[in-house]
CSV table of C-alpha atoms in Angstrom, one decimal:
chain,number,residue,atom,x,y,z
Z,29,MET,CA,-5.1,40.5,24.9
Z,30,SER,CA,-5.9,36.9,25.4
Z,31,ILE,CA,-3.7,34.0,23.4
Z,32,ALA,CA,-4.4,30.1,23.3
Z,33,ARG,CA,-2.2,27.1,21.5
Z,34,LEU,CA,-2.9,23.6,20.9
Z,35,ALA,CA,-1.1,21.0,19.3
Z,36,SER,CA,-2.1,19.0,15.9
Z,37,PHE,CA,0.0,17.9,13.3
Z,38,ALA,CA,0.4,18.3,8.7
Z,39,PHE,CA,1.8,14.9,6.9
Z,40,SER,CA,3.9,15.1,4.4
Z,41,GLY,CA,3.1,10.7,3.5
Z,42,ILE,CA,2.7,8.8,6.4
Z,43,GLU,CA,4.9,10.5,9.2
Z,44,THR,CA,3.5,13.6,10.9
Z,45,LEU,CA,4.7,16.7,11.3
Z,46,PRO,CA,4.5,18.7,14.1
Z,47,VAL,CA,2.1,22.5,13.5
Z,48,GLU,CA,0.9,24.4,16.7
Z,49,VAL,CA,-2.1,26.5,16.4
Z,50,GLN,CA,-2.1,29.6,18.5
Z,51,VAL,CA,-5.3,32.0,18.0
Z,52,GLN,CA,-5.1,35.5,19.2
Z,53,ILE,CA,-8.6,38.1,20.4
Z,54,ALA,CA,-7.1,41.2,20.7
Z,55,PRO,CA,-9.4,44.8,20.6
Z,56,GLY,CA,-9.7,46.2,16.8
Z,57,LEU,CA,-12.0,45.8,14.3
Z,58,PRO,CA,-14.3,42.5,14.1
Z,59,ALA,CA,-12.3,40.4,12.6
Z,60,PHE,CA,-11.3,36.7,12.2
Z,61,ILE,CA,-7.8,36.3,10.0
Z,62,LEU,CA,-5.9,33.0,9.5
Z,63,VAL,CA,-2.5,33.0,8.3
Z,64,GLY,CA,0.7,30.4,8.7
Z,65,LEU,CA,0.8,29.1,4.4
Z,66,PRO,CA,-3.0,27.4,3.7
Z,67,ASP,CA,-4.4,26.1,1.0
Z,68,LYS,CA,-7.9,26.2,0.5
Z,69,ALA,CA,-9.6,23.1,2.7
Z,70,VAL,CA,-7.4,25.3,5.6
Z,71,ALA,CA,-9.3,28.5,5.2
Z,72,GLU,CA,-12.5,27.7,5.0
Z,73,SER,CA,-12.5,26.5,8.3
Z,74,ARG,CA,-13.2,29.6,9.4
Z,75,GLU,CA,-16.9,29.8,7.8
Z,76,ARG,CA,-16.6,26.3,9.3
Z,77,VAL,CA,-15.1,26.8,12.6
Z,78,ARG,CA,-17.5,30.1,12.9
Z,79,ALA,CA,-20.7,27.1,12.3
Z,80,ALA,CA,-20.4,25.6,14.7
Z,81,LEU,CA,-19.9,28.1,17.6
Z,82,THR,CA,-23.1,29.2,16.3
Z,83,GLY,CA,-24.6,25.7,16.8
Z,84,LEU,CA,-24.1,25.8,20.7
Z,85,GLY,CA,-25.4,28.9,21.0
Z,86,LEU,CA,-22.1,30.7,21.2
Z,87,ALA,CA,-20.6,33.2,19.3
Z,88,LEU,CA,-17.0,35.3,18.2
Z,89,PRO,CA,-16.2,38.5,20.2
Z,90,PRO,CA,-16.7,41.6,18.9
Z,91,LYS,CA,-12.9,42.3,18.6
Z,92,ARG,CA,-9.7,41.0,16.1
Z,93,VAL,CA,-8.9,36.9,16.4
Z,94,LEU,CA,-6.6,36.0,14.9
Z,95,VAL,CA,-5.1,32.0,13.6
Z,96,ASN,CA,-2.0,31.2,13.7
Z,97,LEU,CA,-0.6,27.5,12.8
Z,98,ALA,CA,2.9,27.1,13.0
Z,99,PRO,CA,5.9,27.7,10.9
Z,100,ALA,CA,4.3,29.2,8.8
Z,101,GLY,CA,6.6,28.3,6.4
Z,102,LEU,CA,4.7,24.7,5.6
Z,103,GLN,CA,2.0,24.3,3.6
Z,104,LYS,CA,-1.4,23.7,5.4
Z,105,GLU,CA,-3.4,21.0,3.8
Z,106,GLY,CA,-6.9,19.3,4.5
Z,107,SER,CA,-9.8,19.9,6.9
Z,108,HIS,CA,-8.2,18.1,9.4
Z,109,PHE,CA,-7.3,21.4,10.8
Z,110,ASP,CA,-11.0,22.7,11.8
Z,111,LEU,CA,-11.1,21.0,15.1
Z,112,PRO,CA,-8.0,22.3,16.9
Z,113,ILE,CA,-8.6,25.7,15.5
Z,114,ALA,CA,-12.3,25.4,17.4
Z,115,LEU,CA,-10.9,24.4,21.3
Z,116,ALA,CA,-8.0,26.9,20.6
Z,117,LEU,CA,-10.2,29.8,20.0
Z,118,LEU,CA,-12.6,28.3,23.8
Z,119,ALA,CA,-9.3,28.2,24.9
Z,120,ALA,CA,-9.3,32.1,24.2
Z,121,MET,CA,-12.7,33.0,24.8
Z,122,ASP,CA,-11.7,31.3,28.7
Z,123,ILE,CA,-15.1,28.8,27.8
Z,124,VAL,CA,-12.4,26.0,27.8
Z,125,PRO,CA,-9.3,25.4,30.1
Z,126,ARG,CA,-6.8,25.7,28.9
Z,127,GLU,CA,-4.3,23.9,31.0
Z,128,GLU,CA,-7.3,20.7,30.1
Z,129,LEU,CA,-5.7,20.7,26.6
Z,130,ALA,CA,-2.0,21.5,27.3
Z,131,GLY,CA,-1.6,17.7,27.1
Z,132,PHE,CA,-3.6,17.0,23.5
Z,133,ALA,CA,-2.6,16.9,19.8
Z,134,ALA,CA,-6.2,17.6,17.8
Z,135,LEU,CA,-7.3,16.6,14.4
Z,136,GLY,CA,-10.9,16.4,12.5
Z,137,GLU,CA,-13.4,18.5,10.9
Z,138,LEU,CA,-16.3,20.6,12.2
Z,139,ALA,CA,-20.0,20.0,10.5
Z,140,LEU,CA,-22.5,22.8,10.5
Z,141,ASP,CA,-23.7,22.5,13.7
Z,142,GLY,CA,-20.6,21.3,16.1
Z,143,ALA,CA,-20.3,17.4,14.8
Z,144,ILE,CA,-17.1,16.4,14.5
Z,145,GLY,CA,-16.3,14.4,11.1
Z,146,PRO,CA,-13.7,12.0,10.5
Z,147,VAL,CA,-10.4,12.4,8.7
Z,148,ALA,CA,-7.3,11.0,7.1
Z,149,GLY,CA,-4.3,9.7,9.2
Z,150,ILE,CA,-5.4,9.4,12.4
Z,151,LEU,CA,-3.2,6.1,13.3
Z,152,PRO,CA,-0.4,8.6,12.9
Z,153,ALA,CA,-1.7,11.4,14.3
Z,154,ALA,CA,-1.4,9.1,17.8
Z,155,LEU,CA,1.5,8.1,17.0
Z,156,GLY,CA,3.4,11.0,16.3
Z,157,ALA,CA,1.6,12.1,19.7
Z,158,ALA,CA,2.5,9.4,22.0
Z,159,GLY,CA,6.5,9.6,20.1
Z,160,ARG,CA,5.5,13.5,22.2
Z,161,GLY,CA,3.9,12.3,25.5
Z,162,LEU,CA,0.8,14.1,24.1
Z,163,GLY,CA,-2.6,12.5,24.2
Z,164,LEU,CA,-5.2,12.6,21.4
Z,165,ILE,CA,-8.7,14.5,20.9
Z,166,CYS,CA,-10.0,12.4,17.9
Z,167,PRO,CA,-13.3,12.3,16.2
Z,168,GLY,CA,-15.9,9.7,17.7
Z,169,ALA,CA,-16.0,7.5,14.6
Z,170,GLN,CA,-12.3,6.8,14.4
Z,171,GLY,CA,-11.3,6.4,18.6
Z,172,PRO,CA,-10.5,3.2,18.3
Z,173,GLU,CA,-8.5,3.4,15.1
Z,174,ALA,CA,-6.7,6.1,17.6
Z,175,ALA,CA,-6.2,3.4,20.2
Z,176,TRP,CA,-3.7,1.6,18.1
Z,177,ALA,CA,-0.9,3.7,19.5
Z,178,GLY,CA,-0.9,2.4,23.2
Z,179,SER,CA,-1.2,4.1,26.4
Z,180,ILE,CA,-2.6,7.8,25.3
Z,181,GLU,CA,-5.2,9.8,26.3
Z,182,ILE,CA,-8.0,10.0,23.7
Z,183,LEU,CA,-10.2,11.6,24.2
Z,184,ALA,CA,-12.4,11.2,21.4
Z,185,ALA,CA,-15.5,13.3,21.3
Z,186,GLU,CA,-19.4,12.7,18.7
Z,187,ASP,CA,-19.3,17.2,18.9
Z,188,LEU,CA,-18.4,19.6,20.4
Z,189,ARG,CA,-20.9,19.6,23.5
Z,190,GLN,CA,-19.6,16.2,24.3
Z,191,LEU,CA,-16.0,18.4,23.9
Z,192,ILE,CA,-16.3,21.0,26.3
Z,193,ALA,CA,-19.2,18.9,28.7
Z,194,HIS,CA,-15.6,16.9,29.2
Z,195,LEU,CA,-12.7,19.8,29.3
Z,196,THR,CA,-14.6,21.5,32.0
Z,197,GLY,CA,-15.7,18.5,34.4
Z,198,ARG,CA,-18.8,18.3,34.0
Z,199,GLN,CA,-19.4,14.6,32.1
Z,200,LEU,CA,-16.3,12.5,31.4
Z,201,MET,CA,-16.2,10.8,28.1
Z,202,THR,CA,-14.8,6.6,27.4
Z,203,PRO,CA,-11.6,6.1,26.1
Z,204,PRO,CA,-12.0,4.3,23.1
Z,205,THR,CA,-10.8,0.9,23.4
Z,206,PRO,CA,-9.1,-0.9,19.5
Z,207,PRO,CA,-10.1,-4.1,18.6
Z,208,ALA,CA,-8.6,-6.7,18.3
Z,209,LEU,CA,-6.9,-7.3,14.6
Z,210,GLU,CA,-8.0,-9.2,11.8
Z,211,ARG,CA,-6.3,-12.1,11.2
Z,212,ASP,CA,-9.2,-15.0,9.3
Z,213,ALA,CA,-8.4,-14.2,5.8
Z,214,PRO,CA,-11.3,-14.3,4.0
Z,215,PRO,CA,-13.5,-16.7,2.0
Z,216,GLY,CA,-12.3,-16.7,-1.2
Z,217,PRO,CA,-11.7,-18.6,-3.9
Z,218,CYS,CA,-9.2,-21.7,-4.1
Z,219,LEU,CA,-7.6,-23.0,-5.9
Z,220,SER,CA,-8.7,-26.4,-6.6
Z,221,GLU,CA,-10.7,-24.4,-9.2
Z,222,VAL,CA,-8.5,-24.5,-11.8
Z,223,LYS,CA,-8.6,-26.3,-14.7
Z,224,GLY,CA,-5.2,-27.6,-15.4
Z,225,GLN,CA,-2.4,-25.1,-15.4
Z,226,GLU,CA,0.0,-26.6,-13.0
Z,227,SER,CA,3.5,-25.0,-14.8
Z,228,ALA,CA,1.1,-21.2,-13.6
Z,229,LYS,CA,0.3,-23.3,-10.7
Z,230,ARG,CA,3.9,-23.6,-9.7
Z,231,ALA,CA,5.1,-19.8,-10.6
Z,232,LEU,CA,2.3,-18.8,-8.6
Z,233,GLU,CA,3.0,-21.0,-4.8
Z,234,ILE,CA,6.9,-20.3,-6.0
Z,235,ALA,CA,5.7,-16.6,-6.2
Z,236,ALA,CA,3.9,-16.5,-2.8
Z,237,ALA,CA,7.1,-18.1,-0.9
Z,238,GLY,CA,9.2,-15.5,-2.1
Z,239,ARG,CA,6.6,-12.4,-3.0
Z,240,HIS,CA,8.2,-12.3,-5.9
Z,241,ASN,CA,7.1,-10.5,-9.6
Z,242,LEU,CA,4.5,-12.6,-11.9
Z,243,LEU,CA,4.3,-12.6,-15.2
Z,244,LEU,CA,1.3,-14.6,-16.9
Z,245,VAL,CA,0.9,-14.4,-20.5
Z,246,GLY,CA,-1.8,-16.9,-22.2
Z,247,PRO,CA,-5.0,-15.8,-24.4
Z,248,PRO,CA,-7.9,-15.0,-23.8
Z,249,GLY,CA,-9.5,-17.6,-20.8
Z,250,ALA,CA,-6.7,-19.2,-20.6
Z,251,GLY,CA,-6.8,-18.3,-16.8
Z,252,LYS,CA,-4.9,-15.5,-15.6
Z,253,SER,CA,-6.8,-13.6,-13.9
Z,254,MET,CA,-8.8,-17.1,-12.8
Z,255,LEU,CA,-4.7,-17.7,-11.0
Z,256,ALA,CA,-4.7,-14.4,-9.5
Z,257,ALA,CA,-7.9,-13.5,-7.6
Z,258,ARG,CA,-6.9,-16.6,-5.6
Z,259,LEU,CA,-3.3,-15.4,-5.0
Z,260,PRO,CA,-4.3,-13.4,-1.3
Z,261,GLY,CA,-5.6,-17.2,-0.3
Z,262,LEU,CA,-1.8,-18.7,-0.6
Z,263,LEU,CA,-0.3,-16.0,1.3
Z,264,PRO,CA,0.2,-16.0,5.1
Z,265,ASP,CA,-0.5,-13.9,7.8
Z,266,LEU,CA,1.2,-9.5,7.9
Z,267,THR,CA,3.8,-10.0,11.1
Z,268,PRO,CA,2.9,-6.7,13.7
Z,269,ALA,CA,5.4,-4.8,12.6
Z,270,GLU,CA,4.6,-5.4,9.0
Z,271,ALA,CA,0.5,-4.3,9.2
Z,272,LEU,CA,0.9,-1.7,11.0
Z,273,GLU,CA,2.9,0.0,8.3
Z,274,VAL,CA,0.1,-1.0,5.9
Z,275,SER,CA,-2.4,0.9,8.2
Z,276,LEU,CA,-0.5,4.5,8.0
Z,277,VAL,CA,-0.8,4.5,4.3
Z,278,ARG,CA,-4.5,3.4,4.8
Z,279,SER,CA,-5.2,5.9,7.8
Z,280,VAL,CA,-3.8,8.8,5.1
Z,281,ALA,CA,-6.0,7.5,2.5
Z,282,GLY,CA,-8.3,7.0,4.8
Z,283,LEU,CA,-9.6,3.9,4.3
Z,284,ILE,CA,-9.6,2.3,7.7
Z,285,GLU,CA,-13.3,2.1,8.8
Z,286,SER,CA,-14.3,1.9,12.4
Z,287,GLY,CA,-10.5,1.1,13.0
Z,288,ARG,CA,-10.2,-2.0,12.1
Z,289,ILE,CA,-6.4,-3.0,11.3
Z,290,SER,CA,-6.6,-6.5,9.6
Z,291,ALA,CA,-2.8,-8.7,9.1
Z,292,ARG,CA,-4.3,-10.2,6.0
Z,293,PRO,CA,-1.4,-8.7,3.2
Z,294,PRO,CA,-3.7,-6.3,1.1
Z,295,PHE,CA,-4.6,-6.6,-2.2
Z,296,ARG,CA,-5.0,-4.4,-5.7
Z,297,ASP,CA,-5.9,-4.1,-8.7
Z,298,PRO,CA,-6.6,-1.6,-10.4
Z,299,HIS,CA,-7.7,-1.0,-13.5
Z,300,HIS,CA,-5.8,-0.2,-16.7
Z,301,SER,CA,-7.6,3.2,-17.7
Z,302,ALA,CA,-6.1,4.3,-13.8
Z,303,SER,CA,-3.3,7.4,-14.3
Z,304,GLN,CA,0.4,7.1,-13.5
Z,305,ALA,CA,-1.1,9.7,-11.0
Z,306,ALA,CA,-3.6,7.3,-9.2
Z,307,LEU,CA,-0.6,4.3,-9.8
Z,308,ILE,CA,1.8,5.8,-8.8
Z,309,GLY,CA,0.5,8.4,-6.3
Z,310,GLY,CA,0.4,12.7,-6.7
Z,311,GLY,CA,-2.4,14.6,-7.2
Z,312,PRO,CA,-4.1,16.7,-4.6
Z,313,GLY,CA,-1.6,16.7,-1.2
Z,314,ALA,CA,-0.3,13.8,-2.4
Z,315,ARG,CA,-2.1,10.9,-1.8
Z,316,PRO,CA,-0.9,7.6,-1.9
Z,317,GLY,CA,-1.0,6.0,-5.2
Z,318,GLU,CA,-2.0,1.4,-6.0
Z,319,ILE,CA,1.7,0.7,-5.7
Z,320,SER,CA,1.6,2.4,-1.3
Z,321,LEU,CA,-1.7,1.0,-0.6
Z,322,ALA,CA,-0.3,-2.4,-2.1
Z,323,HIS,CA,2.3,-1.8,0.4
Z,324,ARG,CA,3.6,-6.0,2.1
Z,325,GLY,CA,1.2,-7.1,-0.3
Z,326,VAL,CA,0.0,-7.6,-4.0
Z,327,LEU,CA,-0.4,-5.2,-6.9
Z,328,PHE,CA,-2.1,-7.0,-9.9
Z,329,LEU,CA,-2.2,-5.5,-13.0
Z,330,ASP,CA,-4.1,-7.3,-15.1
Z,331,GLU,CA,-3.9,-6.5,-18.8
Z,332,LEU,CA,-0.4,-5.1,-19.0
Z,333,PRO,CA,0.2,-2.8,-21.9
Z,334,GLU,CA,-3.0,-1.3,-21.6
Z,335,PHE,CA,-2.2,0.5,-18.6
Z,336,PRO,CA,-0.5,3.9,-19.7
Z,337,ARG,CA,3.3,3.8,-20.5
Z,338,PRO,CA,4.9,6.5,-18.2
Z,339,ALA,CA,2.9,5.0,-15.5
Z,340,LEU,CA,4.1,1.4,-16.0
Z,341,GLU,CA,7.5,3.3,-16.6
Z,342,ALA,CA,6.8,5.1,-13.4
Z,343,LEU,CA,6.5,1.9,-11.6
Z,344,ARG,CA,10.2,0.7,-12.0
Z,345,GLN,CA,12.2,2.6,-9.1
Z,346,PRO,CA,9.3,1.4,-6.6
Z,347,LEU,CA,9.6,-2.1,-7.6
Z,348,GLU,CA,14.0,-2.1,-6.6
Z,349,THR,CA,14.5,0.5,-4.0
Z,350,GLY,CA,10.3,-0.2,-1.6
Z,351,GLU,CA,10.0,3.2,-1.8
Z,352,CYS,CA,7.4,6.0,-4.0
Z,353,VAL,CA,8.6,9.4,-3.8
Z,354,ILE,CA,6.7,12.3,-4.8
Z,355,SER,CA,8.9,15.2,-5.3
Z,356,ARG,CA,7.3,18.7,-5.4
Z,357,ALA,CA,8.4,22.2,-5.6
Z,358,ALA,CA,8.6,22.6,-2.3
Z,359,ALA,CA,8.6,19.5,-0.8
Z,360,HIS,CA,9.7,15.3,-1.5
Z,361,VAL,CA,7.2,12.9,-0.3
Z,362,ARG,CA,7.7,9.6,0.6
Z,363,TYR,CA,5.4,5.8,0.7
Z,364,PRO,CA,6.5,2.7,1.3
Z,365,ALA,CA,6.0,0.2,-2.4
Z,366,ARG,CA,7.5,-2.8,-0.7
Z,367,LEU,CA,5.1,-4.6,-3.4
Z,368,GLN,CA,4.1,-8.3,-5.3
Z,369,LEU,CA,3.6,-7.2,-8.7
Z,370,VAL,CA,1.9,-9.7,-10.2
Z,371,ALA,CA,0.7,-9.3,-14.0
Z,372,ALA,CA,-1.4,-10.3,-17.0
Z,373,MET,CA,-1.3,-9.9,-20.2
Z,374,ASN,CA,-2.6,-11.1,-23.9
Z,375,PRO,CA,0.3,-12.1,-26.5
Z,376,CYS,CA,-1.6,-9.2,-28.9
Z,377,ARG,CA,-4.3,-7.0,-29.2
Z,378,CYS,CA,-5.7,-10.1,-30.6
Z,379,GLY,CA,-4.7,-12.1,-29.0
Z,380,HIS,CA,-4.9,-15.2,-31.0
Z,381,LEU,CA,-1.2,-14.8,-31.9
Z,382,GLY,CA,0.3,-18.3,-33.1
Z,383,GLU,CA,-3.6,-19.9,-33.8
Z,384,ALA,CA,-3.4,-19.9,-37.4
Z,385,SER,CA,-7.2,-20.2,-37.1
Z,386,ARG,CA,-7.9,-17.1,-35.4
Z,387,GLU,CA,-4.9,-14.8,-35.4
Z,388,CYS,CA,-5.7,-12.6,-37.0
Z,389,GLY,CA,-4.2,-10.9,-40.1
Z,390,GLN,CA,-0.8,-8.5,-38.9
Z,391,ALA,CA,0.5,-11.3,-37.0
Z,392,PRO,CA,3.2,-11.9,-36.4
Z,393,ARG,CA,4.0,-8.3,-36.4
Z,394,CYS,CA,0.6,-6.8,-34.6
Z,395,GLY,CA,2.4,-9.5,-31.1
Z,396,GLU,CA,5.9,-7.5,-31.8
Z,397,GLN,CA,3.7,-3.9,-31.4
Z,398,TYR,CA,1.7,-5.0,-28.5
Z,399,GLN,CA,4.7,-6.6,-26.4
Z,400,ALA,CA,7.1,-3.0,-27.2
Z,401,LYS,CA,4.9,-1.0,-25.2
Z,402,LEU,CA,6.2,-2.8,-22.1
Z,403,SER,CA,9.7,-1.9,-21.4
Z,404,GLY,CA,13.1,-4.2,-21.2
Z,405,PRO,CA,13.5,-2.5,-18.4
Z,406,LEU,CA,10.3,-3.5,-16.6
Z,407,LEU,CA,10.1,-6.9,-17.8
Z,408,ASP,CA,13.7,-6.7,-16.1
Z,409,ARG,CA,11.8,-6.4,-13.0
Z,410,MET,CA,9.9,-10.0,-12.7
Z,411,ASP,CA,11.0,-12.4,-11.2
Z,412,LEU,CA,8.8,-15.2,-13.3
Z,413,THR,CA,7.0,-14.9,-16.3
Z,414,ILE,CA,5.6,-18.1,-17.8
Z,415,GLY,CA,3.1,-18.8,-20.2
Z,416,MET,CA,-0.2,-20.2,-20.3
Z,417,ALA,CA,-2.1,-22.2,-23.1
Z,418,PRO,CA,-6.3,-22.7,-23.5
Z,419,ILE,CA,-7.5,-26.4,-21.9
Z,420,PRO,CA,-9.4,-28.0,-25.3
Z,421,PRO,CA,-12.6,-27.9,-23.8
Z,422,GLY,CA,-12.9,-32.4,-24.1
Z,423,GLU,CA,-9.8,-32.7,-21.2
Z,424,LEU,CA,-11.2,-29.2,-19.5
Z,425,ALA,CA,-14.5,-31.0,-18.5
Z,426,ARG,CA,-12.7,-33.7,-17.2
Z,427,ALA,CA,-9.9,-32.8,-16.2
Z,428,PRO,CA,-9.8,-33.7,-11.4
Z,429,SER,CA,-9.9,-30.4,-9.3
Z,430,GLY,CA,-5.8,-30.0,-8.2
Z,431,GLU,CA,-4.6,-29.3,-5.0
Z,432,THR,CA,-6.7,-27.4,-2.4
Z,433,SER,CA,-5.9,-23.6,-1.8
Z,434,ARG,CA,-5.1,-24.1,1.6
Z,435,ASP,CA,-2.2,-27.2,1.6
Z,436,ILE,CA,-0.1,-24.9,-1.0
Z,437,ALA,CA,-1.2,-22.0,1.6
Z,438,ALA,CA,0.7,-24.6,4.2
Z,439,ARG,CA,4.0,-25.2,2.1
Z,440,VAL,CA,4.6,-21.6,1.5
Z,441,ALA,CA,3.9,-20.5,5.1
Z,442,ALA,CA,6.4,-23.2,5.8
Z,443,ALA,CA,8.6,-21.4,2.8
Z,444,ARG,CA,8.1,-17.5,4.8
Z,445,ARG,CA,9.9,-19.5,7.9
Z,446,ARG,CA,12.7,-21.0,7.2
Z,447,GLN,CA,12.9,-17.8,5.3
Z,448,VAL,CA,12.6,-15.5,9.1
Z,449,ALA,CA,15.2,-18.5,10.2
Z,450,ARG,CA,17.5,-18.0,7.8
Z,451,PHE,CA,18.1,-14.0,8.1
Z,452,GLY,CA,16.6,-13.6,11.5
Z,453,ALA,CA,15.3,-10.7,12.2
Z,454,GLY,CA,17.5,-7.8,11.7
Z,455,GLY,CA,17.6,-9.4,7.9
Z,456,PRO,CA,15.3,-9.3,4.8
Z,457,PRO,CA,11.7,-10.0,4.6
Z,458,SER,CA,11.4,-12.4,2.4
Z,459,ASN,CA,13.9,-14.3,-0.5
Z,460,ALA,CA,12.8,-11.2,-3.4
Z,461,GLU,CA,14.2,-8.6,-0.6
Z,462,ALA,CA,17.8,-11.1,-0.2
Z,463,PRO,CA,20.7,-9.0,-1.3
Z,464,LEU,CA,23.1,-11.3,-3.1
Z,465,GLU,CA,26.2,-11.6,-1.1
Z,466,ALA,CA,23.2,-13.7,0.8
Z,467,LEU,CA,22.7,-15.5,-1.3
Z,468,THR,CA,26.2,-16.9,-3.3
Z,469,PRO,CA,27.2,-19.0,0.3
Z,470,LEU,CA,23.4,-20.5,0.2
Z,471,ALA,CA,24.3,-22.4,-2.6
Z,472,GLU,CA,25.8,-25.5,-4.7
Z,473,PRO,CA,28.7,-25.1,-6.8
Z,474,GLU,CA,27.6,-27.4,-9.9
Z,475,ALA,CA,24.1,-24.9,-9.4
Z,476,LEU,CA,26.1,-21.4,-9.2
Z,477,ALA,CA,28.1,-22.8,-12.5
Z,478,LEU,CA,25.2,-23.5,-13.8
Z,479,ALA,CA,23.3,-19.5,-13.2
Z,480,GLU,CA,26.4,-18.7,-14.9
Z,481,GLN,CA,26.0,-20.2,-17.8
Z,482,ALA,CA,23.0,-20.0,-18.1
Z,483,ALA,CA,23.3,-16.0,-17.2
Z,484,LEU,CA,25.9,-15.3,-20.5
Z,485,ARG,CA,24.3,-17.5,-23.0
Z,486,LEU,CA,20.5,-15.7,-22.3
Z,487,GLY,CA,22.6,-12.1,-22.2
Z,488,LEU,CA,20.6,-12.0,-18.6
Z,489,SER,CA,21.4,-8.6,-16.8
Z,490,ASN,CA,22.7,-8.7,-12.8
Z,491,ARG,CA,19.4,-7.9,-12.1
Z,492,GLY,CA,18.4,-11.1,-13.3
Z,493,PHE,CA,21.8,-12.9,-12.9
Z,494,THR,CA,20.0,-11.4,-9.1
Z,495,ARG,CA,16.9,-12.4,-8.6
Z,496,CYS,CA,17.5,-15.9,-10.7
Z,497,LEU,CA,18.5,-17.0,-7.7
Z,498,ARG,CA,15.8,-15.7,-5.0
Z,499,VAL,CA,14.1,-17.7,-7.3
Z,500,ALA,CA,16.1,-21.1,-6.5
Z,501,ARG,CA,16.1,-20.0,-3.2
Z,502,SER,CA,12.0,-19.9,-2.8
Z,503,ILE,CA,12.3,-22.8,-4.8
Z,504,ALA,CA,14.8,-25.0,-2.3
Z,505,ASP,CA,13.2,-23.4,0.5
Z,506,LEU,CA,9.2,-24.7,-0.6
Z,507,ALA,CA,11.4,-28.6,-1.3
Z,508,GLY,CA,12.6,-27.6,2.7
Z,509,ALA,CA,16.6,-27.8,1.7
Z,510,GLU,CA,18.9,-26.1,2.8
Z,511,ARG,CA,21.4,-25.3,-0.1
Z,512,ILE,CA,20.5,-24.4,-3.3
Z,513,ALA,CA,20.9,-27.0,-6.0
Z,514,ARG,CA,21.3,-27.9,-9.5
Z,515,PRO,CA,18.1,-29.1,-10.1
Z,516,HIS,CA,16.3,-25.9,-8.0
Z,517,MET,CA,18.1,-23.5,-11.0
Z,518,ALA,CA,17.4,-25.3,-13.4
Z,519,GLU,CA,14.0,-25.1,-12.7
Z,520,ALA,CA,14.0,-21.3,-11.7
Z,521,LEU,CA,15.9,-20.8,-15.1
Z,522,THR,CA,12.9,-21.8,-16.8
Z,523,TYR,CA,10.7,-18.9,-15.4
Z,524,ARG,CA,14.0,-17.1,-16.9
Z,525,GLN,CA,12.0,-16.0,-20.3
Z,526,ARG,CA,11.1,-14.1,-22.4
Z,527,LEU,CA,7.8,-12.9,-24.3
Z,528,ARG,CA,6.7,-15.7,-26.3
Z,529,GLN,CA,3.4,-16.9,-27.5
Z,530,PRO,CA,2.7,-20.1,-25.4
Z,531,GLN,CA,0.9,-22.7,-28.2
Z,532,PRO,CA,-2.4,-24.5,-28.0
Z,533,VAL,CA,-2.1,-28.4,-26.3
Z,534,ASN,CA,-3.6,-30.0,-28.2
C-alpha cells in the first residue's frame, strides 16, 4: 500500500483554508475514488487527471486508487484541485519523489493534454503558503501573480511534463518575478470638459477628498454620468496595503492578468439590471460582488432607482461596516467592501419633473413614486446630495473651460495627506471612516452649535449628524484649515438635503 500527501487550499472569501490531498494506492479491484465532500467540478477531476496522465504516456495502476481531500467535513469547490491530485498520484506511483513535494502547496486546473490552466485565488494561496512556510506550485501564466507573496519558492509550470522534469532534476525551471506595480492612471476624460455645473464639481471634489458617498440628481443630459466618469482622475494612488487588499479580491474573482497589480483605486459601474448576487456577491461558490470588487475604490450606480429594490437595500449594511457577509447554510463568507458609493438618478421616470413644458401628466405624483423606490435608511448613508440642472444651449456653447482634473487632483491628494498625518498609521484612512469622537475636538464651538441647530431643524439622524461633521472636515482639509470653522459646516449642511427637483438655469 502506497500513500502520498500534498498541501492545497480551499477559499472562504479571501481567506485560505488548508486542505491536504491524500492519495492511497492499495490492492483491490481497479477503481479511482474521490472523497472529501467534493463539488461537481472537483469530482470531475478524476477524468481530467486520468486524461492528463494518458497524455504523458502513463496509465493508472490496476489497483484501488483512493483520493481523500482532508478535512472531510469542509466543502471543496473549484477545479484548482486537479494539479495537487495529479501530483500526489504521481508521487504515490513513485514517478515524482515525495520529498520534493513535501515543502509545497499546489493549485491548478489540468487540460486533457496535461497543460496547466489558470485558476482563481493564486495570490491569497501564495500568501497562505508563505504563512505556513511552504512554496507554491501554480500555472505558468500565474507565476508573476504568485511572486508577489515574497521570498517563497514558486514553481510556475506550463504543463505536467515540465513540472515532472523539474521535480526529478532533469530540467530546472526559472523562478518567476512580479511585474512592476502599476501606478500611472490610464488617460481618462478631464473635468475641464464639463461646462458649468460648478456646484456639482465642488461636491465631486469634496467626495474625492474624504471618500464620501455622493448622490447626483438631475434631468437627462445634465451631466451626472460625465461627472462620475471623471472621478477616477481625481483620486490618489492606493497605499501598498490597500493595493494588496484590492488585489486579493480580484485574484479570488480571477481578474488579475499576467500578475499585474495596480495601485489605482478600482472603479466599478454595473448596469442597473444587475441582480442582487451580482451586486452584493453570492451565487455558485459565493463569489465576490461589485461592492467587493470596488473595495477601496468607487462603485458608480447610474439610474439608481432602476436597480432591484432588494439589491439596493442589501447595500446598507456593507456601506456601514465596510464588510460583506454572504450567509450560507454551511458557512459565512466574508469579503471586504470599504467603498465609496457614487450614484446618479433622474427626479422622476420621465426625467423632467418641474419643467412645465416637458413634464408628464402625472406630475408631481410620478416624482414621489419614483423617488420612493429609495428607502430613507439608504439615502441617510449618502454624505452629499447635489441637484443638477441642465445648462441652456446658448450658455453651454459660450461657457469657458473649468479647472483640469490634474489641478483638482493635486488639492485632493494634499487633503488626503492631511488626513493620514492627523489620524496616524493606526487610525482611519479617510474622513469618511473617522469616528465622531475624533471629529468633535477638531471643530470650533460655533461650527458645532450650527451643526446641532441644523440637526434639530432638518431632523438629522445621529448617522446624518456624524456624516455632516465628516464632510465638513474634508472641506476644511481642502482649505488647509486645522479646525472645522462655521463656513465649513455651513457648506457641508447644504449637501445634506432631501431629494428635490433642480430648476433649469435661466
